[in-house]
mmCIF file of C-alpha atoms in Angstrom:
data_model
loop_
_atom_site.group_PDB
_atom_site.id
_atom_site.type_symbol
_atom_site.label_atom_id
_atom_site.label_comp_id
_atom_site.label_asym_id
_atom_site.label_seq_id
_atom_site.Cartn_x
_atom_site.Cartn_y
_atom_site.Cartn_z
ATOM 1 C CA PHE Z 1 -24.455 -20.521 9.110
ATOM 2 C CA CYS Z 2 -28.092 -21.018 9.301
ATOM 3 C CA ASN Z 3 -30.866 -19.521 11.338
ATOM 4 C CA CYS Z 4 -32.025 -22.973 12.593
ATOM 5 C CA SER Z 5 -30.530 -22.373 15.995
ATOM 6 C CA LYS Z 6 -30.755 -19.692 18.701
ATOM 7 C CA ALA Z 7 -27.148 -20.541 19.793
ATOM 8 C CA ALA Z 8 -24.642 -17.772 20.203
ATOM 9 C CA PHE Z 9 -21.166 -18.541 18.858
ATOM 10 C CA ALA Z 10 -17.552 -17.067 18.802
ATOM 11 C CA PHE Z 11 -14.515 -17.663 16.722
ATOM 12 C CA VAL Z 12 -10.873 -16.988 16.952
ATOM 13 C CA SER Z 13 -10.043 -15.804 13.518
ATOM 14 C CA THR Z 14 -7.118 -14.068 11.617
ATOM 15 C CA ASN Z 15 -7.839 -10.286 11.883
ATOM 16 C CA SER Z 16 -8.293 -10.159 8.128
ATOM 17 C CA ILE Z 17 -12.129 -10.748 8.248
ATOM 18 C CA CYS Z 18 -12.482 -7.376 9.886
ATOM 19 C CA GLN Z 19 -10.271 -5.525 7.578
ATOM 20 C CA GLY Z 20 -9.976 -4.308 3.943
ATOM 21 C CA ILE Z 21 -11.789 -5.998 1.077
ATOM 22 C CA GLN Z 22 -13.200 -8.837 3.141
ATOM 23 C CA VAL Z 23 -15.488 -6.675 5.311
ATOM 24 C CA PRO Z 24 -17.861 -5.719 2.354
ATOM 25 C CA VAL Z 25 -17.839 -9.401 1.242
ATOM 26 C CA LEU Z 26 -18.493 -11.146 4.583
ATOM 27 C CA TRP Z 27 -20.359 -8.809 6.946
ATOM 28 C CA PRO Z 28 -23.374 -7.850 4.954
ATOM 29 C CA ILE Z 29 -24.248 -11.594 4.657
ATOM 30 C CA LEU Z 30 -23.974 -12.031 8.493
ATOM 31 C CA PHE Z 31 -25.990 -8.958 9.156
ATOM 32 C CA GLU Z 32 -28.700 -9.860 6.710
ATOM 33 C CA MET Z 33 -29.101 -13.081 8.466
ATOM 34 C CA GLY Z 34 -29.772 -11.093 11.657
ATOM 35 C CA HIS Z 35 -26.476 -11.825 13.389
ATOM 36 C CA ARG Z 36 -24.929 -9.211 15.575
ATOM 37 C CA ILE Z 37 -21.636 -8.891 17.330
ATOM 38 C CA THR Z 38 -21.898 -9.469 21.100
ATOM 39 C CA PHE Z 39 -18.400 -9.010 22.139
ATOM 40 C CA ALA Z 40 -14.974 -8.707 20.372
ATOM 41 C CA TYR Z 41 -11.153 -8.593 21.208
ATOM 42 C CA PRO Z 42 -9.422 -6.505 18.406
ATOM 43 C CA SER Z 43 -6.012 -7.750 16.979
ATOM 44 C CA PHE Z 44 -3.512 -9.254 19.402
ATOM 45 C CA LYS Z 45 -0.601 -11.622 19.111
ATOM 46 C CA TRP Z 46 -1.504 -15.182 20.034
ATOM 47 C CA ARG Z 47 1.078 -17.708 21.013
ATOM 48 C CA ASN Z 48 0.676 -21.287 22.225
ATOM 49 C CA LEU Z 49 2.875 -23.333 24.427
ATOM 50 C CA ALA Z 50 4.826 -25.216 21.627
ATOM 51 C CA SER Z 51 8.440 -24.604 21.376
ATOM 52 C CA HIS Z 52 9.598 -22.313 18.558
ATOM 53 C CA ASN Z 53 6.012 -21.428 17.765
ATOM 54 C CA ALA Z 54 5.298 -18.460 15.561
ATOM 55 C CA GLY Z 55 2.870 -15.934 17.030
ATOM 56 C CA VAL Z 56 -0.047 -15.100 14.944
ATOM 57 C CA THR Z 57 -2.358 -12.044 14.851
ATOM 58 C CA VAL Z 58 -5.925 -12.774 15.616
ATOM 59 C CA ILE Z 59 -9.264 -11.425 16.817
ATOM 60 C CA ILE Z 60 -12.059 -13.017 18.826
ATOM 61 C CA VAL Z 61 -15.665 -12.166 17.764
ATOM 62 C CA GLY Z 62 -18.805 -13.266 19.448
ATOM 63 C CA MET Z 63 -21.959 -13.366 17.531
ATOM 64 C CA THR Z 64 -25.733 -13.748 18.341
ATOM 65 C CA ASP Z 65 -28.946 -13.570 16.377
ATOM 66 C CA THR Z 66 -30.607 -11.345 18.830
ATOM 67 C CA ASP Z 67 -29.860 -7.782 19.586
ATOM 68 C CA PRO Z 68 -27.247 -7.830 22.477
ATOM 69 C CA ALA Z 69 -28.279 -5.539 25.432
ATOM 70 C CA SER Z 70 -24.749 -4.256 26.034
ATOM 71 C CA PRO Z 71 -22.048 -5.399 23.499
ATOM 72 C CA ARG Z 72 -18.609 -5.297 25.051
ATOM 73 C CA LEU Z 73 -15.328 -4.517 23.143
ATOM 74 C CA PHE Z 74 -12.291 -5.566 25.000
ATOM 75 C CA VAL Z 75 -9.359 -2.979 24.441
ATOM 76 C CA ALA Z 76 -5.774 -3.076 25.815
ATOM 77 C CA ALA Z 77 -5.244 -1.320 29.160
ATOM 78 C CA SER Z 78 -1.730 -2.321 29.942
ATOM 79 C CA GLU Z 79 0.823 -4.981 29.027
ATOM 80 C CA GLY Z 80 -1.301 -8.262 28.887
ATOM 81 C CA ASP Z 81 -4.381 -6.629 30.369
ATOM 82 C CA GLN Z 82 -7.823 -6.047 28.752
ATOM 83 C CA ILE Z 83 -10.674 -3.860 29.787
ATOM 84 C CA ALA Z 84 -14.277 -4.265 28.727
ATOM 85 C CA ARG Z 85 -15.857 -1.197 27.112
ATOM 86 C CA SER Z 86 -19.666 -1.375 26.799
ATOM 87 C CA CYS Z 87 -21.184 0.295 23.820
ATOM 88 C CA LYS Z 88 -24.496 0.297 21.778
ATOM 89 C CA SER Z 89 -23.160 -1.835 19.116
ATOM 90 C CA ILE Z 90 -19.922 -3.107 17.619
ATOM 91 C CA GLY Z 91 -19.408 -2.644 13.860
ATOM 92 C CA PRO Z 92 -17.676 -4.979 11.281
ATOM 93 C CA TYR Z 93 -14.359 -3.106 11.794
ATOM 94 C CA LEU Z 94 -14.610 -3.753 15.495
ATOM 95 C CA ILE Z 95 -15.089 -0.160 16.478
ATOM 96 C CA PRO Z 96 -17.962 0.988 18.786
ATOM 97 C CA ASP Z 97 -21.261 2.278 17.534
ATOM 98 C CA VAL Z 98 -20.430 2.347 13.751
ATOM 99 C CA SER Z 99 -21.714 -0.200 11.399
ATOM 100 C CA THR Z 100 -20.713 1.607 8.180
ATOM 101 C CA ILE Z 101 -19.049 -0.708 5.520
ATOM 102 C CA ILE Z 102 -16.557 0.688 3.103
ATOM 103 C CA ASP Z 103 -16.491 -0.477 -0.570
ATOM 104 C CA GLY Z 104 -13.375 -0.046 -2.577
ATOM 105 C CA LYS Z 105 -13.453 2.500 -5.320
ATOM 106 C CA THR Z 106 -11.495 2.611 -8.587
ATOM 107 C CA ARG Z 107 -11.759 6.319 -8.755
ATOM 108 C CA PRO Z 108 -11.690 8.883 -5.928
ATOM 109 C CA ILE Z 109 -15.098 10.018 -4.314
ATOM 110 C CA GLY Z 110 -13.795 13.584 -3.564
ATOM 111 C CA GLN Z 111 -11.482 16.372 -4.767
ATOM 112 C CA ILE Z 112 -8.310 14.236 -4.665
ATOM 113 C CA SER Z 113 -6.098 12.891 -7.457
ATOM 114 C CA SER Z 114 -6.312 9.194 -8.631
ATOM 115 C CA MET Z 115 -3.769 6.760 -7.203
ATOM 116 C CA SER Z 116 -2.402 3.709 -8.934
ATOM 117 C CA LEU Z 117 -0.168 0.651 -8.068
ATOM 118 C CA GLY Z 118 3.376 1.112 -9.306
ATOM 119 C CA ASN Z 119 5.155 -0.720 -12.116
ATOM 120 C CA ALA Z 120 5.562 -4.473 -11.818
ATOM 121 C CA PRO Z 121 8.947 -5.615 -13.184
ATOM 122 C CA TYR Z 122 8.572 -9.377 -13.579
ATOM 123 C CA ASP Z 123 12.204 -9.463 -14.450
ATOM 124 C CA GLY Z 124 13.883 -11.845 -12.109
ATOM 125 C CA GLY Z 125 15.888 -8.935 -10.981
ATOM 126 C CA ASN Z 126 17.578 -8.385 -14.182
ATOM 127 C CA LEU Z 127 16.359 -4.952 -15.046
ATOM 128 C CA ILE Z 128 17.062 -3.685 -11.506
ATOM 129 C CA PHE Z 129 20.366 -2.376 -10.051
ATOM 130 C CA ASP Z 130 21.063 -2.041 -6.337
ATOM 131 C CA SER Z 131 23.617 0.700 -6.888
ATOM 132 C CA ILE Z 132 24.711 3.042 -9.451
ATOM 133 C CA ASP Z 133 28.150 1.394 -9.244
ATOM 134 C CA GLU Z 134 26.963 -1.554 -11.044
ATOM 135 C CA ILE Z 135 26.385 0.669 -14.096
ATOM 136 C CA THR Z 136 29.331 3.159 -13.817
ATOM 137 C CA GLY Z 137 31.751 2.512 -16.558
ATOM 138 C CA GLU Z 138 29.500 0.478 -18.601
ATOM 139 C CA LEU Z 139 27.529 3.480 -19.982
ATOM 140 C CA SER Z 140 28.347 7.076 -20.706
ATOM 141 C CA GLU Z 141 26.921 9.850 -18.616
ATOM 142 C CA GLU Z 142 24.425 10.639 -21.453
ATOM 143 C CA GLN Z 143 23.281 7.010 -21.721
ATOM 144 C CA ARG Z 144 22.846 6.661 -17.927
ATOM 145 C CA ALA Z 145 20.637 9.809 -17.982
ATOM 146 C CA LYS Z 146 18.429 8.423 -20.741
ATOM 147 C CA TRP Z 147 18.251 4.629 -19.950
ATOM 148 C CA ILE Z 148 18.787 4.327 -16.120
ATOM 149 C CA LYS Z 149 16.244 5.773 -13.589
ATOM 150 C CA PRO Z 150 15.987 5.865 -9.905
ATOM 151 C CA LEU Z 151 13.576 3.061 -8.607
ATOM 152 C CA TRP Z 152 11.443 3.382 -5.456
ATOM 153 C CA GLY Z 153 9.398 0.867 -3.490
ATOM 154 C CA SER Z 154 8.171 0.635 0.092
ATOM 155 C CA ASN Z 155 11.776 0.086 1.519
ATOM 156 C CA GLU Z 156 13.250 3.002 -0.385
ATOM 157 C CA ILE Z 157 10.477 5.274 0.536
ATOM 158 C CA ILE Z 158 10.729 4.552 4.189
ATOM 159 C CA ASN Z 159 14.413 4.245 4.610
ATOM 160 C CA GLY Z 160 15.572 6.749 1.931
ATOM 161 C CA GLY Z 161 17.620 6.222 -1.073
ATOM 162 C CA SER Z 162 16.715 4.476 -4.334
ATOM 163 C CA ARG Z 163 17.738 1.542 -6.342
ATOM 164 C CA TYR Z 164 18.040 1.913 -10.174
ATOM 165 C CA CYS Z 165 16.298 0.350 -13.179
ATOM 166 C CA LEU Z 166 16.695 -0.010 -17.027
ATOM 167 C CA TRP Z 167 13.952 2.131 -18.372
ATOM 168 C CA LEU Z 168 13.705 1.909 -22.250
ATOM 169 C CA ASP Z 169 10.922 2.713 -24.782
ATOM 170 C CA ASP Z 170 10.818 1.079 -28.140
ATOM 171 C CA LYS Z 171 12.903 3.852 -29.739
ATOM 172 C CA SER Z 172 15.604 3.850 -27.140
ATOM 173 C CA TRP Z 173 15.830 0.040 -27.188
ATOM 174 C CA GLU Z 174 17.138 0.241 -30.604
ATOM 175 C CA ASP Z 175 20.303 2.157 -29.365
ATOM 176 C CA ALA Z 176 20.505 0.432 -26.068
ATOM 177 C CA LYS Z 177 20.713 -3.262 -27.547
ATOM 178 C CA ARG Z 178 24.090 -2.373 -29.012
ATOM 179 C CA VAL Z 179 25.519 -2.388 -25.349
ATOM 180 C CA SER Z 180 26.543 -5.838 -24.392
ATOM 181 C CA PHE Z 181 25.785 -5.760 -20.674
ATOM 182 C CA ILE Z 182 22.276 -4.509 -21.407
ATOM 183 C CA MET Z 183 21.711 -7.298 -23.887
ATOM 184 C CA ASP Z 184 22.783 -9.673 -21.319
ATOM 185 C CA ARG Z 185 20.404 -8.362 -18.777
ATOM 186 C CA VAL Z 186 17.489 -8.201 -21.284
ATOM 187 C CA ALA Z 187 18.170 -11.836 -22.524
ATOM 188 C CA ALA Z 188 18.169 -13.148 -18.903
ATOM 189 C CA THR Z 189 14.789 -11.311 -18.378
ATOM 190 C CA LYS Z 190 13.395 -12.919 -21.553
ATOM 191 C CA ARG Z 191 14.548 -16.377 -20.385
ATOM 192 C CA MET Z 192 12.813 -15.932 -16.925
ATOM 193 C CA ARG Z 193 9.585 -14.735 -18.501
ATOM 194 C CA LEU Z 194 9.491 -17.719 -20.956
ATOM 195 C CA GLN Z 195 10.165 -20.201 -18.211
ATOM 196 C CA SER Z 196 7.390 -18.801 -16.084
ATOM 197 C CA LYS Z 197 4.104 -20.852 -15.540
ATOM 198 C CA ASP Z 198 2.119 -17.671 -15.714
ATOM 199 C CA LYS Z 199 0.806 -16.960 -19.341
ATOM 200 C CA GLY Z 200 0.755 -13.308 -18.756
ATOM 201 C CA THR Z 201 4.369 -13.324 -17.842
ATOM 202 C CA GLN Z 202 5.330 -15.414 -20.844
ATOM 203 C CA LEU Z 203 3.615 -12.855 -23.228
ATOM 204 C CA MET Z 204 5.777 -10.205 -21.644
ATOM 205 C CA ALA Z 205 8.781 -11.988 -23.081
ATOM 206 C CA ASN Z 206 7.909 -10.141 -26.399
ATOM 207 C CA ARG Z 207 9.251 -6.972 -24.828
ATOM 208 C CA PRO Z 208 11.879 -8.140 -22.249
ATOM 209 C CA TYR Z 209 13.510 -4.773 -22.013
ATOM 210 C CA GLN Z 210 10.411 -3.202 -20.180
ATOM 211 C CA PHE Z 211 8.427 -3.615 -16.890
ATOM 212 C CA ARG Z 212 4.897 -4.797 -17.278
ATOM 213 C CA GLU Z 213 3.695 -1.231 -16.743
ATOM 214 C CA MET Z 214 5.700 1.730 -17.893
ATOM 215 C CA ASN Z 215 3.911 4.548 -15.920
ATOM 216 C CA SER Z 216 6.082 7.729 -15.206
ATOM 217 C CA PRO Z 217 5.369 11.401 -14.214
ATOM 218 C CA ASN Z 218 5.622 14.367 -16.506
ATOM 219 C CA LYS Z 219 6.715 16.638 -13.600
ATOM 220 C CA SER Z 220 6.580 14.722 -10.213
ATOM 221 C CA VAL Z 221 5.177 11.770 -8.419
ATOM 222 C CA ILE Z 222 3.860 11.127 -4.832
ATOM 223 C CA ALA Z 223 4.832 7.651 -3.629
ATOM 224 C CA VAL Z 224 3.255 5.863 -0.753
ATOM 225 C CA PRO Z 225 4.534 2.546 0.651
ATOM 226 C CA ILE Z 226 2.337 -0.459 0.662
ATOM 227 C CA ARG Z 227 3.638 -1.815 4.013
ATOM 228 C CA SER Z 228 4.531 0.385 7.016
ATOM 229 C CA SER Z 229 4.785 0.091 10.781
ATOM 230 C CA GLU Z 230 1.679 0.601 12.865
ATOM 231 C CA ASN Z 231 3.924 2.424 15.420
ATOM 232 C CA ARG Z 232 4.683 5.485 13.049
ATOM 233 C CA LEU Z 233 2.742 8.687 13.740
ATOM 234 C CA TRP Z 234 2.085 9.295 10.129
ATOM 235 C CA LEU Z 235 2.307 7.606 6.743
ATOM 236 C CA THR Z 236 5.719 8.135 5.016
ATOM 237 C CA ALA Z 237 4.854 9.586 1.790
ATOM 238 C CA VAL Z 238 7.452 11.249 -0.551
ATOM 239 C CA VAL Z 239 7.415 13.580 -3.442
ATOM 240 C CA LEU Z 240 9.889 12.768 -6.132
ATOM 241 C CA ASN Z 241 10.849 14.398 -9.448
ATOM 242 C CA ASN Z 242 10.048 13.160 -12.898
ATOM 243 C CA THR Z 243 12.965 10.890 -13.084
ATOM 244 C CA ALA Z 244 11.675 8.557 -10.449
ATOM 245 C CA ARG Z 245 9.999 5.249 -11.335
ATOM 246 C CA ILE Z 246 7.766 3.490 -8.760
ATOM 247 C CA THR Z 247 7.645 -0.272 -8.275
ATOM 248 C CA ASN Z 248 4.533 -2.335 -7.463
ATOM 249 C CA LEU Z 249 5.709 -2.339 -3.883
ATOM 250 C CA ALA Z 250 4.270 1.204 -3.577
ATOM 251 C CA TYR Z 251 1.377 3.325 -4.796
ATOM 252 C CA ALA Z 252 1.771 6.477 -6.953
ATOM 253 C CA ILE Z 253 -0.126 9.648 -7.670
ATOM 254 C CA TYR Z 254 1.534 10.893 -11.041
ATOM 255 C CA ASP Z 255 1.638 14.787 -11.271
ATOM 256 C CA GLY Z 256 -0.588 15.136 -8.218
ATOM 257 C CA SER Z 257 -0.815 18.304 -5.962
ATOM 258 C CA LEU Z 258 0.805 19.143 -2.713
ATOM 259 C CA ILE Z 259 -2.751 19.030 -1.407
ATOM 260 C CA ASP Z 260 -2.834 15.308 -2.064
ATOM 261 C CA PHE Z 261 0.515 14.979 -0.160
ATOM 262 C CA ALA Z 262 -0.757 16.926 2.796
ATOM 263 C CA LEU Z 263 -3.856 14.728 3.078
ATOM 264 C CA ILE Z 264 -1.916 11.535 2.759
ATOM 265 C CA SER Z 265 0.451 12.887 5.421
ATOM 266 C CA SER Z 266 -2.219 13.855 7.882
ATOM 267 C CA LYS Z 267 -3.075 11.860 11.129
ATOM 268 C CA LEU Z 268 -6.641 11.847 10.036
ATOM 269 C CA HIS Z 269 -5.784 9.863 6.994
ATOM 270 C CA LEU Z 270 -3.710 7.560 9.070
ATOM 271 C CA LYS Z 271 -6.703 6.805 11.254
ATOM 272 C CA TRP Z 272 -8.848 6.077 8.205
ATOM 273 C CA ILE Z 273 -6.236 3.622 6.844
ATOM 274 C CA GLU Z 274 -5.946 1.941 10.242
ATOM 275 C CA THR Z 275 -9.691 1.466 10.242
ATOM 276 C CA VAL Z 276 -10.628 0.412 6.796
ATOM 277 C CA CYS Z 277 -7.556 -1.014 5.126
ATOM 278 C CA GLY Z 278 -6.083 -4.519 5.593
ATOM 279 C CA ARG Z 279 -2.944 -5.355 7.751
ATOM 280 C CA LEU Z 280 -0.006 -7.854 7.453
ATOM 281 C CA GLU Z 281 -0.065 -9.048 11.188
ATOM 282 C CA THR Z 282 -0.500 -5.590 12.831
ATOM 283 C CA ARG Z 283 1.554 -3.576 10.148
ATOM 284 C CA LEU Z 284 -0.432 -1.216 7.952
ATOM 285 C CA SER Z 285 -1.217 -2.433 4.497
ATOM 286 C CA TYR Z 286 -2.110 0.443 2.381
ATOM 287 C CA SER Z 287 -4.662 0.293 -0.440
ATOM 288 C CA ASN Z 288 -5.498 2.838 -3.130
ATOM 289 C CA LYS Z 289 -9.026 1.536 -3.657
ATOM 290 C CA MET Z 290 -9.953 0.948 -0.108
ATOM 291 C CA GLY Z 291 -7.984 3.670 1.687
ATOM 292 C CA TRP Z 292 -7.324 6.666 -0.651
ATOM 293 C CA HIS Z 293 -10.174 6.689 -3.208
ATOM 294 C CA THR Z 294 -12.683 6.273 -0.423
ATOM 295 C CA PHE Z 295 -11.095 8.999 1.817
ATOM 296 C CA PRO Z 296 -14.048 11.362 2.551
ATOM 297 C CA VAL Z 297 -12.527 14.743 1.776
ATOM 298 C CA PRO Z 298 -15.133 17.600 1.890
ATOM 299 C CA ASN Z 299 -15.383 20.359 -0.614
ATOM 300 C CA LEU Z 300 -12.245 22.348 -0.123
ATOM 301 C CA THR Z 301 -12.394 26.215 -0.329
ATOM 302 C CA GLU Z 302 -9.458 28.022 -1.814
ATOM 303 C CA LYS Z 303 -8.331 28.938 1.638
ATOM 304 C CA ASN Z 304 -8.417 25.158 2.577
ATOM 305 C CA LYS Z 305 -6.286 24.482 -0.482
ATOM 306 C CA ASP Z 306 -3.744 27.113 0.318
ATOM 307 C CA ASP Z 307 -3.477 26.009 4.105
ATOM 308 C CA LEU Z 308 -3.004 22.401 2.994
ATOM 309 C CA SER Z 309 -0.464 23.273 0.266
ATOM 310 C CA GLN Z 310 1.557 25.545 3.107
ATOM 311 C CA CYS Z 311 1.357 22.346 5.315
ATOM 312 C CA ALA Z 312 2.849 20.211 2.646
ATOM 313 C CA GLU Z 313 5.706 22.659 1.950
ATOM 314 C CA ARG Z 314 6.484 22.878 5.692
ATOM 315 C CA ILE Z 315 6.731 18.973 5.852
ATOM 316 C CA LEU Z 316 9.152 18.922 2.926
ATOM 317 C CA LEU Z 317 11.213 21.721 4.408
ATOM 318 C CA ALA Z 318 11.448 19.985 7.735
ATOM 319 C CA ARG Z 319 12.702 16.847 6.030
ATOM 320 C CA GLU Z 320 15.313 18.860 4.006
ATOM 321 C CA VAL Z 321 16.649 20.248 7.458
ATOM 322 C CA HIS Z 322 17.206 16.627 8.752
ATOM 323 C CA PHE Z 323 18.632 15.296 5.341
ATOM 324 C CA PRO Z 324 19.975 12.619 4.953
ATOM 325 C CA LYS Z 325 18.082 10.924 7.886
#
């Protein structure tokens, strides 16, 4: 872009330029150059007339280098219809009258626990079991308790039920490598890593019996799916015991509090995520740095904390009533 022309312009773009980490990269540059949004259509499915075409999720953003008198934000009124909403300004997240830009944070800005991405296996599927039946008979009950752990990612969190994984430290590996089926799985993992073109994955062949990360809770873990439907009324976070292991298809708060769980489960947090995080098409794409660590939680009184903890307990009790749904 340059300031050599007074022409206005508009683009049909993927919706990613107004979401997540792209907002603090792109929009300060445009605003510093004097450009302003004069109209916008938020995310919608765009299909052409070609046969077997794949619909893509796009936005339309109109820009001008003068302050627009009455910017218009087009919002859905009914199936296929749009209405124009006039406002003072349109911000980079395509919401009216708010120009704030959110930068991702590696640590929380408020009184909440730190959240991290789960453990990446990089194993070719060899350290993971879809069912406990794959292990039954191969190991004693004591060995299964020590070496096999429930494994949770986005799908397991949303739909219920875990897979399982081989989870060994250096000490337990000395005993586990005497079991033939474990040796077969570990050998297959080592071959996969050595054959990878990624140098980081190749280096992991030195410890083929482990995931890339080996983070686990002392008492409990709160797990949040990376992807979830935009049609849900809340984020489907879960509280799991210390046997659970989280994959890199979910985020984890290790040994967090019920206050964290209550805040994540709130509709207010859902609206924050819908606004500042990215999306895959229109589905929510959670981010610890963009969505959780930036969540503006006020200073909580002891009464606030008690109330939030009680809310969390009621959520968990309600789920227990409807188990196993």
